[in-house]
PDB file of C-alpha atoms in Angstrom:
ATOM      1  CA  UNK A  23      16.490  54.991 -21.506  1.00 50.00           C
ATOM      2  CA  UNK A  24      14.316  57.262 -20.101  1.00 52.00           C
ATOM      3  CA  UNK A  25      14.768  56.919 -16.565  1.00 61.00           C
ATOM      4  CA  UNK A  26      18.797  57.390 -17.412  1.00 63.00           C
ATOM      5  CA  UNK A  27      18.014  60.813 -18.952  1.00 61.00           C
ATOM      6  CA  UNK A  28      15.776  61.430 -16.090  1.00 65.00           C
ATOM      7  CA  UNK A  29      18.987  61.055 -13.746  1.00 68.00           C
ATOM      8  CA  UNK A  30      20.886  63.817 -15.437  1.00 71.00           C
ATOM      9  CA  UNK A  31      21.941  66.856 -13.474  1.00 73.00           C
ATOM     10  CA  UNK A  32      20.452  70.016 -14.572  1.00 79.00           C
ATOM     11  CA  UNK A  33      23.974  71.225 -16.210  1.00 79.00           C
ATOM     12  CA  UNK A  34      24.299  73.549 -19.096  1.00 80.00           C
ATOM     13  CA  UNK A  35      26.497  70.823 -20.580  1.00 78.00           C
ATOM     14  CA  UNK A  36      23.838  67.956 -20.119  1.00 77.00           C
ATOM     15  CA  UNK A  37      20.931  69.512 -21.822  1.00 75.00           C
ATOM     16  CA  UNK A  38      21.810  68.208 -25.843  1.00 75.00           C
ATOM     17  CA  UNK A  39      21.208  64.744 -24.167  1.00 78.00           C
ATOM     18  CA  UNK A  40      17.859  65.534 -24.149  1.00 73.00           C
ATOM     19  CA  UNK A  41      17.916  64.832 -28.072  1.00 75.00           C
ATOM     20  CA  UNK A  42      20.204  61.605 -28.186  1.00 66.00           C
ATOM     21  CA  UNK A  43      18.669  59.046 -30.630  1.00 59.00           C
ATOM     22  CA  UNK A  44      15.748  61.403 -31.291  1.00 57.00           C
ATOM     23  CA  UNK A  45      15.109  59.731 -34.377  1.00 52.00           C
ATOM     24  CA  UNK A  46      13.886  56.362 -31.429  1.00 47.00           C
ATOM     25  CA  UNK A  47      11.309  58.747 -30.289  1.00 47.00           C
ATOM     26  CA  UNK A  48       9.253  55.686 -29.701  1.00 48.00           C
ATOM     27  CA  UNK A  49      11.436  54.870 -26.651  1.00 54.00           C
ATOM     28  CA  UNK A  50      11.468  57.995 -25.131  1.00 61.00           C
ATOM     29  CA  UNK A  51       8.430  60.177 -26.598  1.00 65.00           C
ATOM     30  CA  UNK A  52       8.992  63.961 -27.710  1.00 67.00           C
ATOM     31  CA  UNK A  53       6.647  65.101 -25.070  1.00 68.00           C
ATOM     32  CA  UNK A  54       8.749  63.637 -22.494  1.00 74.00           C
ATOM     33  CA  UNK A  55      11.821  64.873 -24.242  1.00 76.00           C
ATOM     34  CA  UNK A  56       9.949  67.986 -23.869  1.00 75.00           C
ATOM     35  CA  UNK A  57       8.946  67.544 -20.308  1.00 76.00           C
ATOM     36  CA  UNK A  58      12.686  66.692 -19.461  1.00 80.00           C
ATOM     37  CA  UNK A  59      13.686  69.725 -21.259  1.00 81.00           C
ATOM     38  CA  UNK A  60      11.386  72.082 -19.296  1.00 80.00           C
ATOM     39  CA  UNK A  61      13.281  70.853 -16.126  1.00 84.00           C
ATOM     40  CA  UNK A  62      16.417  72.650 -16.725  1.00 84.00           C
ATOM     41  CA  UNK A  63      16.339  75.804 -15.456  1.00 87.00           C
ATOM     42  CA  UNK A  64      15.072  79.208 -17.082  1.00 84.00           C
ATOM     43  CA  UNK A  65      18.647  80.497 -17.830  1.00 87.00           C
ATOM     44  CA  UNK A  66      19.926  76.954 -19.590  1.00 87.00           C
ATOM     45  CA  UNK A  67      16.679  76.404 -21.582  1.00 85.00           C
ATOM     46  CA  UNK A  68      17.045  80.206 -22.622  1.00 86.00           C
ATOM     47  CA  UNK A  69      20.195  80.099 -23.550  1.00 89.00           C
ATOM     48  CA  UNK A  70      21.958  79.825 -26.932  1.00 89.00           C
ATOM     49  CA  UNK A  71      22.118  75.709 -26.734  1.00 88.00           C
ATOM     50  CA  UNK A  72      19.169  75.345 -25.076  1.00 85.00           C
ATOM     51  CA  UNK A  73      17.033  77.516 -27.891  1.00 86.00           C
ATOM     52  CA  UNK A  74      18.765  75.090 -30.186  1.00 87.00           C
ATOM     53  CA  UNK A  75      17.907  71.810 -28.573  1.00 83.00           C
ATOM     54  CA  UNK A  76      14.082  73.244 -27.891  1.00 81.00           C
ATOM     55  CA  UNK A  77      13.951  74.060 -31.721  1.00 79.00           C
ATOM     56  CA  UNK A  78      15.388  70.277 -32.347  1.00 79.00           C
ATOM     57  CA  UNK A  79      12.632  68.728 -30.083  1.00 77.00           C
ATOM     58  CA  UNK A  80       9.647  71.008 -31.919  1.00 73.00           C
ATOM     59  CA  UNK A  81      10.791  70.384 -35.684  1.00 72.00           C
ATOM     60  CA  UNK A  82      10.904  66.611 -34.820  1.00 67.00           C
ATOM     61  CA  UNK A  83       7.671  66.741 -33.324  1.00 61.00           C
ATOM     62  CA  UNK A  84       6.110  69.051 -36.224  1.00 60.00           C
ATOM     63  CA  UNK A  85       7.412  65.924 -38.415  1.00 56.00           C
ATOM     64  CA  UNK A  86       6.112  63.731 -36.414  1.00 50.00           C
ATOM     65  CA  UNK A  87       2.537  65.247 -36.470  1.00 53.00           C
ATOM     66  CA  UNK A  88       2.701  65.238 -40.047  1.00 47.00           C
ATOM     67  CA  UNK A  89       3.566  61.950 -40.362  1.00 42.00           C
ATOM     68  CA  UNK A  90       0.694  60.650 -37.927  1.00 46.00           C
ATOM     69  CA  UNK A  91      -1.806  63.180 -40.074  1.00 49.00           C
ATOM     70  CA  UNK A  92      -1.111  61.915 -43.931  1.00 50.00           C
ATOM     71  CA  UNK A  93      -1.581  58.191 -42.141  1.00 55.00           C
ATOM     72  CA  UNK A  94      -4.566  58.882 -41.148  1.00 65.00           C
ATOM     73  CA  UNK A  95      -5.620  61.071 -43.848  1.00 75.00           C
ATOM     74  CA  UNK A  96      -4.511  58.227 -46.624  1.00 69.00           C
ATOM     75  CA  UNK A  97      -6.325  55.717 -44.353  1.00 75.00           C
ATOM     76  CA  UNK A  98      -9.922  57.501 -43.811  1.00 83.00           C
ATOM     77  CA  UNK A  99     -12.293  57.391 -46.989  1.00 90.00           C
ATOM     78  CA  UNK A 100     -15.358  59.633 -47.568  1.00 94.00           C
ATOM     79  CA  UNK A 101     -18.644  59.704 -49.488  1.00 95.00           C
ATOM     80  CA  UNK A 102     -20.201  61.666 -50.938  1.00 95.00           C
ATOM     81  CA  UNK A 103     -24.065  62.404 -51.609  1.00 93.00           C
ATOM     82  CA  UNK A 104     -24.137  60.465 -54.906  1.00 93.00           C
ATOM     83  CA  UNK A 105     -21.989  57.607 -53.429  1.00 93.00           C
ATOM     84  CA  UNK A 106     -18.711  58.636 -54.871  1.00 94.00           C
ATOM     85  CA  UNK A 107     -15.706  57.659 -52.774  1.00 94.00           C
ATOM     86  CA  UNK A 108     -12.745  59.211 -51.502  1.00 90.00           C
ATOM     87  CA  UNK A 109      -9.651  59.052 -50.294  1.00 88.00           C
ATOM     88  CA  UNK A 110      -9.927  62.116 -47.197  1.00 87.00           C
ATOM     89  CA  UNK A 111      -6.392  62.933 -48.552  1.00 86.00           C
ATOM     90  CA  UNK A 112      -8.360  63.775 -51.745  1.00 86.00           C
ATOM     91  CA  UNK A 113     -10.018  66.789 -50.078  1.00 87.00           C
ATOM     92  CA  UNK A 114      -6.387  68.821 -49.892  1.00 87.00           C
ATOM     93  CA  UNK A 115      -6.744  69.191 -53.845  1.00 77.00           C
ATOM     94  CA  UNK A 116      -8.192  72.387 -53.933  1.00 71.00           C
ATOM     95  CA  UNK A 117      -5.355  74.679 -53.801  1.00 86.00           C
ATOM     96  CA  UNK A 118      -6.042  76.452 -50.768  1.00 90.00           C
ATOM     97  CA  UNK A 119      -4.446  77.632 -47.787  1.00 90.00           C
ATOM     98  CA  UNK A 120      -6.859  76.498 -45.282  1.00 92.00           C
ATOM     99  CA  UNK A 121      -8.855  73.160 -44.592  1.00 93.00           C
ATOM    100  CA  UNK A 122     -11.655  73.045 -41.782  1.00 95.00           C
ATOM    101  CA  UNK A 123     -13.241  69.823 -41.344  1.00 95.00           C
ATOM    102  CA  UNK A 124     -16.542  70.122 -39.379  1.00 96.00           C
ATOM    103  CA  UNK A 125     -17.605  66.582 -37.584  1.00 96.00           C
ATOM    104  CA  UNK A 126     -20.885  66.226 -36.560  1.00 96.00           C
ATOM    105  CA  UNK A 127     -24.261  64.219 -37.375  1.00 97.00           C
ATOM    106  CA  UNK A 128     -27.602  64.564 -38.026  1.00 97.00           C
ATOM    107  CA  UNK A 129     -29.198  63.189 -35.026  1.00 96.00           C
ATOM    108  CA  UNK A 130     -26.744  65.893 -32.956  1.00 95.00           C
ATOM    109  CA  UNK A 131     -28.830  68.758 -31.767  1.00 93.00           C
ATOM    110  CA  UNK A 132     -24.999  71.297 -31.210  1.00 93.00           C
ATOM    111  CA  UNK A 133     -24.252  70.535 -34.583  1.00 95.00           C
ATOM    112  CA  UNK A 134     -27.116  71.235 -36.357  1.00 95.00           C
ATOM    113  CA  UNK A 135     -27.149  74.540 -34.390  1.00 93.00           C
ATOM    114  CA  UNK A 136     -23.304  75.231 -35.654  1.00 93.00           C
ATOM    115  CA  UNK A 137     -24.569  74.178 -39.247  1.00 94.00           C
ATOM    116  CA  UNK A 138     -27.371  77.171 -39.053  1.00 93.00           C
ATOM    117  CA  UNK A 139     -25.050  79.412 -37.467  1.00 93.00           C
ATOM    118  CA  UNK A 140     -22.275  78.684 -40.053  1.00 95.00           C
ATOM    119  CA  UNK A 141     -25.193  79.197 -42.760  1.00 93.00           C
ATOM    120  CA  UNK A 142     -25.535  82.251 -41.900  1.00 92.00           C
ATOM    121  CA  UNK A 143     -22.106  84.079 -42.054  1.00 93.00           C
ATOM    122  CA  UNK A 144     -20.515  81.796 -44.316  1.00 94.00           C
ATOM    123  CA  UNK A 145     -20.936  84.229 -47.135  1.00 93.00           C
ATOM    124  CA  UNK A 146     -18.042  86.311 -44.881  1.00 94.00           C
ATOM    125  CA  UNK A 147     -15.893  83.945 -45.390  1.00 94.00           C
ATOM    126  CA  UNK A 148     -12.846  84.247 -47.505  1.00 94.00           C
ATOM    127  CA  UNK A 149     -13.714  81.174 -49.259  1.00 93.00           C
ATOM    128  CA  UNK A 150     -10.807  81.681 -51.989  1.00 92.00           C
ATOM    129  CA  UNK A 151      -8.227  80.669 -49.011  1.00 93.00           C
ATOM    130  CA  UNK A 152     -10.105  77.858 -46.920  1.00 94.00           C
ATOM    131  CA  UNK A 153     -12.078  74.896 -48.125  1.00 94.00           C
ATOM    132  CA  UNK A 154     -14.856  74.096 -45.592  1.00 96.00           C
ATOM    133  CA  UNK A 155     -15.735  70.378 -45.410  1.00 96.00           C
ATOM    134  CA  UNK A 156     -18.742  68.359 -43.436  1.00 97.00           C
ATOM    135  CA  UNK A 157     -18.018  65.003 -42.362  1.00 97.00           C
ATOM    136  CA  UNK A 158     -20.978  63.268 -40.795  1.00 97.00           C
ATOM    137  CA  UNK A 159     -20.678  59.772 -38.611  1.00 97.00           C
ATOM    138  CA  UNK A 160     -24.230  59.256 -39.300  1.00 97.00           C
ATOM    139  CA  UNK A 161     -24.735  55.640 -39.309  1.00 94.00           C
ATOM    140  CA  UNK A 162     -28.202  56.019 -41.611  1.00 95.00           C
ATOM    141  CA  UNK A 163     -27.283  57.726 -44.892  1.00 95.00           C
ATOM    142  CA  UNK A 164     -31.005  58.890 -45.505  1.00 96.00           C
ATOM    143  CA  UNK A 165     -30.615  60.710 -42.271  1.00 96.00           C
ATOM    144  CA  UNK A 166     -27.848  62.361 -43.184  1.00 96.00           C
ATOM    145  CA  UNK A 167     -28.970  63.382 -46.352  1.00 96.00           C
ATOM    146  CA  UNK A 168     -32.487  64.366 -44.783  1.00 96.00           C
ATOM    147  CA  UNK A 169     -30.293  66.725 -42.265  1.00 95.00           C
ATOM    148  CA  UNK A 170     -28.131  67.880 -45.007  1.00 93.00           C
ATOM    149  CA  UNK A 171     -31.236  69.356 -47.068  1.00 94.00           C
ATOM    150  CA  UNK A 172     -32.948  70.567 -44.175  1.00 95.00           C
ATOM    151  CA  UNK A 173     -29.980  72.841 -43.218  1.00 94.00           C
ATOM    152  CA  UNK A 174     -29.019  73.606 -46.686  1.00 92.00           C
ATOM    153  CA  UNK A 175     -25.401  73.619 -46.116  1.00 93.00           C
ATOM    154  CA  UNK A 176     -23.299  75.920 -48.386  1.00 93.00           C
ATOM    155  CA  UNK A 177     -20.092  73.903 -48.227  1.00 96.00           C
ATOM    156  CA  UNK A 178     -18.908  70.439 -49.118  1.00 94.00           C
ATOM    157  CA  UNK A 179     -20.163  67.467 -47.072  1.00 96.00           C
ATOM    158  CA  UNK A 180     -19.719  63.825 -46.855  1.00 97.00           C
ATOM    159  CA  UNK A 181     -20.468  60.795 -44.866  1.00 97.00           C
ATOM    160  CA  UNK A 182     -17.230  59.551 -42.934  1.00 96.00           C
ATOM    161  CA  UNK A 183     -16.697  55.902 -43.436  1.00 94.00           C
ATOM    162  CA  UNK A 184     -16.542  53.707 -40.480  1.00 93.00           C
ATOM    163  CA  UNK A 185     -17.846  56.673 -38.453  1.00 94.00           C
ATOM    164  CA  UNK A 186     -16.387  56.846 -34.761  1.00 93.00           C
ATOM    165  CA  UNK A 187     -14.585  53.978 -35.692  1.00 91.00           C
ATOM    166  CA  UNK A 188     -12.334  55.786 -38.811  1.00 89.00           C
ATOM    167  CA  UNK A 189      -8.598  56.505 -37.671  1.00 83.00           C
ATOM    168  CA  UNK A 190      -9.423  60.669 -38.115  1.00 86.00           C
ATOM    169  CA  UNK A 191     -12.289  60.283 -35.643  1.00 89.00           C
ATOM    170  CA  UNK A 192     -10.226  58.081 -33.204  1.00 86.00           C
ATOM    171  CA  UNK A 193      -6.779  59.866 -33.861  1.00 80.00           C
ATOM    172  CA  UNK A 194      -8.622  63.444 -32.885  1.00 81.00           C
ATOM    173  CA  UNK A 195     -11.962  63.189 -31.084  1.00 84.00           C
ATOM    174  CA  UNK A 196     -11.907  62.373 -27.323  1.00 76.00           C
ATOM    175  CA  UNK A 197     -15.467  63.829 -26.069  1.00 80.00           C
ATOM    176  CA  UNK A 198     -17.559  63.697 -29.016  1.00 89.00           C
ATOM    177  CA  UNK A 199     -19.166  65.786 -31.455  1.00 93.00           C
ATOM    178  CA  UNK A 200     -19.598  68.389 -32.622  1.00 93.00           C
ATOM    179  CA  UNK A 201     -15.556  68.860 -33.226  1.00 91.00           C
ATOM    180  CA  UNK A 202     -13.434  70.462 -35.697  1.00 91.00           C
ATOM    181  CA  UNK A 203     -10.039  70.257 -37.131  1.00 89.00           C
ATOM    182  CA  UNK A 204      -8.420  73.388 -38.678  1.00 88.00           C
ATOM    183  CA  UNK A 205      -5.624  72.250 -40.739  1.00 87.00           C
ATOM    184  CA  UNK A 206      -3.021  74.006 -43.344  1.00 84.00           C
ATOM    185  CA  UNK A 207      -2.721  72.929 -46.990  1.00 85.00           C
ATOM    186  CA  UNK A 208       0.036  70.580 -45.924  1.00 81.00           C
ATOM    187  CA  UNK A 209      -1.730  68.462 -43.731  1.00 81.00           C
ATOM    188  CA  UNK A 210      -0.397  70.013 -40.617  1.00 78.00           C
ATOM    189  CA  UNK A 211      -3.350  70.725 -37.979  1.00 80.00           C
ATOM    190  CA  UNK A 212      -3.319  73.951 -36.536  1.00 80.00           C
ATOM    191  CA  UNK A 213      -5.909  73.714 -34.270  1.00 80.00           C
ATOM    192  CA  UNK A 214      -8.889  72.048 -32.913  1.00 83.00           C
ATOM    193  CA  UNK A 215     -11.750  72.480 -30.336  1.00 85.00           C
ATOM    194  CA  UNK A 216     -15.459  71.287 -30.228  1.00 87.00           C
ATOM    195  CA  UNK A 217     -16.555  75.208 -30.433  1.00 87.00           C
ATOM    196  CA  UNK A 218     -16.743  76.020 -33.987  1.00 90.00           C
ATOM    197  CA  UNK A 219     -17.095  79.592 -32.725  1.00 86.00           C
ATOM    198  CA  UNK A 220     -13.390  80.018 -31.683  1.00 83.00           C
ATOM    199  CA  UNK A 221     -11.931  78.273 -34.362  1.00 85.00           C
ATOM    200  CA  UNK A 222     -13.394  80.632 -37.051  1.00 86.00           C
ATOM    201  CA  UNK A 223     -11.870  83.497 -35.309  1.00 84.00           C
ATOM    202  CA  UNK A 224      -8.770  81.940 -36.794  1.00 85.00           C
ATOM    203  CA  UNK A 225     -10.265  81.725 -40.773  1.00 88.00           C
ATOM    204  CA  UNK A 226      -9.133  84.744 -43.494  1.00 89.00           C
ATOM    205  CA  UNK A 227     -12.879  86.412 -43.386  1.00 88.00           C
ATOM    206  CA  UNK A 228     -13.634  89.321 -46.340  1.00 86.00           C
ATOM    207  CA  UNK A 229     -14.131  91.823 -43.584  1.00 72.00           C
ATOM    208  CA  UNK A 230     -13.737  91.981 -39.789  1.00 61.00           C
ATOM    209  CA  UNK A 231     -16.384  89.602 -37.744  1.00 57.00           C
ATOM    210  CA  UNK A 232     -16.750  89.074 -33.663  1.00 55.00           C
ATOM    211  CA  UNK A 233     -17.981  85.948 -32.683  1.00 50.00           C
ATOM    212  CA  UNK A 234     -19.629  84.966 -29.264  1.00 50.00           C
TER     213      UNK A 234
END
């Protein structure tokens, strides 16, 4: 199917092709729908149909994202210091805008250093619009909770179940940790990096902070 819509001229009146059977994106994926897209030239992809059809091709994939995150947000479980267990889905119940999940460890030397640093700004933080939420692949749960009271954490943090092996580590981190994963109340991610740095340039703070 693909190589067909590969063999498309680059006509005004070919683009909406680009979307046929959309809904089979597992034959032909959105990002090379995308790809395909992006080689039409500048003046059909910016004009009135070809807006529409690149508007089309994001929504899907926003959907699709979703999708792939309340999987592996229903599928992922948590515990917590007195061995209570979750659902990670569970943590969204807070009612706020904002959810960043910090991964790290405590045998990890970065994140221990992003734990201190965290420590010490975190009372900056808008806290009544973003939940902040540790989840550790430590494999020895004394560890863990050694690390956690040496650094004192001020926000939530649990042991991630199955570790690197949990469909939320797997699904998200490719070079290890530390990572985080910004997300929005609906499950959506926004954003993600292994600096914690640049994604807290994008959290509501109570007044205006520059981070290096």
């Amino acid at each position: 199917m693909f190589k067909t819509l590969r063999k498309l001229k680059k006509e005004a009146q070919n683009i909406y092709a680009i979307t046929y059977n959309i809904s089979f994106s597992n034959l032909v994926s959105i990002n090379d729908r995308i790809e395909l897209f992006n080689s039409f030239s500048f003046e059909i992809r910016n004009s009135k149909d070809g807006k529409k059809i690149y508007n089309q091709l994001l929504d899907y994939s926003n959907k699709l994202n979703l999708l792939s995150a309340n999987k592996y947000f229903s599928d992922s479980y948590v515990k917590g210091q007195n061995g209570e267990v979750y659902k990670l889905s569970k943590m969204f119940n807070s009612n706020k805008q904002l959810y960043l999940f910090i991964i790290g460890a405590s045998w990890c030397s970065p994140c221990r250093h992003e734990n201190r640093m965290l420590n010490g700004i975190f009372n900056l933080i808008d806290t009544s619009k973003i939940q902040i939420i540790g989840l550790s692949i430590d494999d020895d749960e004394s560890k863990w909770k050694l690390g956690l009271k040496q650094d004192a954490c001020k926000w939530s943090n649990f042991l991630l179940i199955g570790g690197t092996n949990s469909k939320l580590y797997t699904d998200n981190v490719k070079y290890g940790i530390p990572y985080n994963l910004l997300y929005h109340s609906n499950q959506q991610l926004i954003s993600s990096h292994s600096s914690l740095q640049l994604l807290l340039k994008q959290i509501p703070m109570k007044t205006k902070t520059k981070f290096h």
